[in-house]
Amino acid sequence: MRKATFLALALTLVAGAAFAANELIVTEIMYNSIEATDVEWIELYNNSSATLDLTGWYVLDDDLGHTPAALSGTMAPGEVKVVVGTMATFTAKYPAVTNYFPATFQPGFSFNNSGDQINIFDAAAQPVYALIFDDTAPWPTGADGSGPSLLLLSNNCANFNDAACWTVGITDGTPGVLTQTVGNEDLSWGLVKGLYR
Ligand SMILES: [Ca+2]
Ligand SMILES: [Ca+2]
Ligand SMILES: [Ca+2]
């Protein structure tokens, strides 16, 4: 469940922002992993046709007063990269994953296990992405602490806040590896997505 204030805040962000055509989007979320202490991360995807300079960009949850998770470097078109919660536990669980942003503060971010927000801001502190997700139906409840991630079905989703855009990923997820087919929703994700509606 989520608080009404979460929604109000996100709506304010959305209303005040002219998003740059969803250039940078979230493709997978591990907000409540199976461990007693969550090993959390989100996967970002450069949905644009240009290399993005993420210097000064950052990620926040519903509390804009929290210390943000800083992004850095660049992302090429189609590249994916992981924002990790706590570096030590992430690298221990996923030793093969190397395409993550170096964390600037530890312990890092964590998302509420009862639903939360993911807000991404650019170097000018302008919101470029805002998502409210939940752990109750119609959101996929299989991503809520039993192992699997929360997985985006389509990069062409018209509204990422629509639960129908998301499904249950595999156990432990696939951080840093894009498993979705992108580029033509009509011929790929659109068909899969229809099954979940
Ligand atoms: Ca959590
Ligand atoms: Ca929960
Ligand atoms: Ca993935």
Short mmCIF file of C-alpha atoms in Angstrom, two decimals, residues 1-194:
data_model
loop_
_atom_site.label_atom_id
_atom_site.label_comp_id
_atom_site.label_asym_id
_atom_site.label_seq_id
_atom_site.Cartn_x
_atom_site.Cartn_y
_atom_site.Cartn_z
CA MET A 1 0.00 0.00 0.00
CA ARG A 2 1.10 3.57 -0.41
CA LYS A 3 0.31 6.81 1.25
CA ALA A 4 -1.73 9.47 -0.45
CA THR A 5 1.16 11.88 0.00
CA PHE A 6 3.32 9.68 -2.22
CA LEU A 7 0.83 10.03 -5.03
CA ALA A 8 0.44 13.76 -4.58
CA LEU A 9 4.18 14.25 -4.73
CA ALA A 10 4.61 12.19 -7.86
CA LEU A 11 1.72 13.90 -9.58
CA THR A 12 3.33 17.22 -8.76
CA LEU A 13 6.59 16.03 -10.27
CA VAL A 14 4.90 14.75 -13.40
CA ALA A 15 2.79 17.85 -13.81
CA GLY A 16 5.80 20.11 -13.44
CA ALA A 17 8.02 18.26 -15.83
CA ALA A 18 8.22 18.10 -19.58
CA PHE A 19 9.97 14.77 -19.74
CA ALA A 20 12.45 14.47 -22.56
CA ALA A 21 10.62 11.62 -24.27
CA ASN A 22 11.58 9.13 -21.56
CA GLU A 23 15.23 9.11 -22.54
CA LEU A 24 16.31 7.28 -19.40
CA ILE A 25 13.92 4.68 -18.04
CA VAL A 26 13.81 2.01 -15.36
CA THR A 27 13.62 -1.49 -16.81
CA GLU A 28 13.85 -3.66 -13.69
CA ILE A 29 13.49 -3.18 -9.94
CA MET A 30 14.52 -5.25 -6.93
CA TYR A 31 12.85 -3.41 -4.06
CA ASN A 32 12.21 -6.36 -1.77
CA SER A 33 14.67 -9.19 -2.29
CA ILE A 34 14.45 -12.55 -0.57
CA GLU A 35 17.27 -11.83 1.89
CA ALA A 36 16.49 -10.69 5.44
CA THR A 37 18.31 -7.45 4.58
CA ASP A 38 17.26 -6.54 1.06
CA VAL A 39 19.87 -6.53 -1.70
CA GLU A 40 18.29 -3.73 -3.69
CA TRP A 41 18.94 -2.30 -7.13
CA ILE A 42 17.29 -0.77 -10.14
CA GLU A 43 18.26 -1.21 -13.77
CA LEU A 44 18.35 1.85 -16.04
CA TYR A 45 18.13 1.83 -19.84
CA ASN A 46 19.09 4.56 -22.29
CA ASN A 47 15.91 4.66 -24.33
CA SER A 48 17.18 7.47 -26.56
CA SER A 49 19.23 7.52 -29.74
CA ALA A 50 21.94 9.66 -28.14
CA THR A 51 24.65 9.06 -25.57
CA LEU A 52 23.50 10.50 -22.25
CA ASP A 53 25.94 12.35 -20.00
CA LEU A 54 24.71 11.49 -16.52
CA THR A 55 27.12 13.71 -14.63
CA GLY A 56 25.18 15.28 -11.81
CA TRP A 57 22.07 13.13 -12.31
CA TYR A 58 20.59 11.37 -9.29
CA VAL A 59 17.85 9.03 -8.05
CA LEU A 60 15.51 9.54 -5.09
CA ASP A 61 12.59 7.64 -3.59
CA ASP A 62 9.42 9.28 -2.29
CA ASP A 63 11.39 11.34 0.24
CA LEU A 64 13.18 14.08 -1.65
CA GLY A 65 15.06 14.88 1.56
CA HIS A 66 16.94 11.59 1.45
CA THR A 67 20.53 11.40 0.30
CA PRO A 68 20.27 10.64 -3.42
CA ALA A 69 21.91 7.79 -5.29
CA ALA A 70 24.23 9.55 -7.70
CA LEU A 71 24.55 8.62 -11.35
CA SER A 72 27.74 9.32 -13.27
CA GLY A 73 29.53 8.80 -16.54
CA THR A 74 27.72 8.22 -19.80
CA MET A 75 25.31 5.68 -21.25
CA ALA A 76 25.25 4.82 -24.92
CA PRO A 77 21.93 4.28 -26.74
CA GLY A 78 20.48 0.95 -25.65
CA GLU A 79 22.94 0.55 -22.79
CA VAL A 80 21.77 -0.70 -19.41
CA LYS A 81 23.39 0.07 -16.07
CA VAL A 82 22.51 -0.75 -12.48
CA VAL A 83 22.03 1.58 -9.53
CA VAL A 84 22.94 -0.51 -6.51
CA GLY A 85 21.65 -0.07 -2.99
CA THR A 86 24.52 -1.35 -0.88
CA MET A 87 27.70 -2.10 -2.81
CA ALA A 88 29.08 -4.89 -0.61
CA THR A 89 25.97 -7.03 -0.58
CA PHE A 90 25.27 -6.40 -4.27
CA THR A 91 28.72 -7.42 -5.46
CA ALA A 92 28.63 -10.47 -3.18
CA LYS A 93 25.30 -11.64 -4.61
CA TYR A 94 26.00 -10.68 -8.23
CA PRO A 95 29.79 -11.07 -8.71
CA ALA A 96 29.46 -11.28 -12.49
CA VAL A 97 27.73 -7.92 -12.80
CA THR A 98 30.13 -5.06 -13.43
CA ASN A 99 28.01 -2.47 -15.22
CA TYR A 100 26.79 -0.52 -12.22
CA PHE A 101 27.22 3.06 -11.07
CA PRO A 102 29.85 3.44 -8.34
CA ALA A 103 27.93 4.30 -5.19
CA THR A 104 28.89 7.56 -3.54
CA PHE A 105 27.48 6.90 -0.12
CA GLN A 106 27.06 3.72 1.91
CA PRO A 107 24.83 2.30 3.09
CA GLY A 108 22.96 3.46 0.04
CA PHE A 109 19.34 3.66 -0.94
CA SER A 110 16.52 1.28 -0.13
CA PHE A 111 12.95 1.22 -1.34
CA ASN A 112 9.92 0.62 0.83
CA ASN A 113 8.74 -2.99 0.69
CA SER A 114 5.16 -1.73 0.58
CA GLY A 115 5.58 0.30 -2.59
CA ASP A 116 7.56 3.42 -3.23
CA GLN A 117 8.64 5.95 -5.86
CA ILE A 118 11.62 6.16 -8.16
CA ASN A 119 12.41 9.71 -9.20
CA ILE A 120 15.33 10.55 -11.49
CA PHE A 121 16.65 14.09 -11.81
CA ASP A 122 19.13 15.58 -14.26
CA ALA A 123 22.08 17.82 -13.42
CA ALA A 124 19.78 20.84 -13.34
CA ALA A 125 17.63 19.07 -10.71
CA GLN A 126 14.82 18.73 -13.22
CA PRO A 127 12.77 15.50 -13.01
CA VAL A 128 13.29 13.28 -16.03
CA TYR A 129 11.51 10.15 -14.81
CA ALA A 130 8.96 9.43 -12.09
CA LEU A 131 7.46 6.09 -11.17
CA ILE A 132 5.10 5.02 -8.41
CA PHE A 133 5.04 1.28 -7.93
CA ASP A 134 3.12 -0.83 -5.47
CA ASP A 135 3.31 -4.30 -3.91
CA THR A 136 -0.39 -5.04 -4.14
CA ALA A 137 -2.62 -5.95 -7.10
CA PRO A 138 -2.88 -4.95 -9.85
CA TRP A 139 0.89 -4.68 -9.41
CA PRO A 140 2.70 -8.04 -9.69
CA THR A 141 2.84 -9.34 -6.12
CA GLY A 142 5.37 -12.02 -7.08
CA ALA A 143 8.06 -9.32 -6.97
CA ASP A 144 7.37 -8.59 -3.33
CA GLY A 145 9.96 -10.49 -1.35
CA SER A 146 9.78 -14.03 -2.68
CA GLY A 147 12.83 -13.71 -4.96
CA PRO A 148 11.84 -12.32 -8.37
CA SER A 149 12.29 -8.76 -9.56
CA LEU A 150 9.72 -6.33 -10.91
CA LEU A 151 10.26 -6.25 -14.67
CA LEU A 152 9.16 -3.68 -17.26
CA LEU A 153 7.39 -5.27 -20.20
CA SER A 154 7.92 -2.56 -22.80
CA ASN A 155 10.09 0.49 -23.33
CA ASN A 156 7.25 1.90 -25.38
CA CYS A 157 4.79 1.82 -22.52
CA ALA A 158 2.67 4.95 -22.63
CA ASN A 159 2.51 5.27 -18.85
CA PHE A 160 5.09 3.56 -16.68
CA ASN A 161 2.82 4.06 -13.68
CA ASP A 162 0.36 1.61 -15.22
CA ALA A 163 0.75 -1.73 -13.42
CA ALA A 164 -0.02 -3.48 -16.73
CA CYS A 165 3.40 -2.30 -17.96
CA TRP A 166 5.13 -4.52 -15.39
CA THR A 167 5.44 -8.22 -14.71
CA VAL A 168 7.34 -10.62 -12.44
CA GLY A 169 10.96 -11.20 -13.41
CA ILE A 170 13.02 -14.27 -12.72
CA THR A 171 14.36 -15.18 -9.28
CA ASP A 172 17.06 -12.67 -8.27
CA GLY A 173 16.36 -10.76 -11.50
CA THR A 174 18.83 -9.92 -14.24
CA PRO A 175 20.60 -6.74 -13.10
CA GLY A 176 22.62 -5.15 -15.88
CA VAL A 177 21.32 -7.49 -18.57
CA LEU A 178 18.40 -6.39 -20.72
CA THR A 179 16.19 -9.43 -21.22
CA GLN A 180 13.31 -7.58 -22.84
CA THR A 181 12.97 -7.14 -26.57
CA VAL A 182 12.94 -3.46 -27.37
CA GLY A 183 12.18 -1.20 -30.26
CA ASN A 184 8.92 -2.43 -31.74
CA GLU A 185 6.17 -2.99 -29.27
CA ASP A 186 3.66 -4.04 -31.90
CA LEU A 187 5.80 -6.98 -32.94
CA SER A 188 7.37 -7.96 -29.66
CA TRP A 189 6.45 -6.73 -26.23
CA GLY A 190 2.98 -5.71 -27.26
CA LEU A 191 1.98 -9.29 -27.77
CA VAL A 192 3.38 -10.40 -24.44
CA LYS A 193 1.94 -7.42 -22.67
CA GLY A 194 -1.51 -8.26 -23.96
#
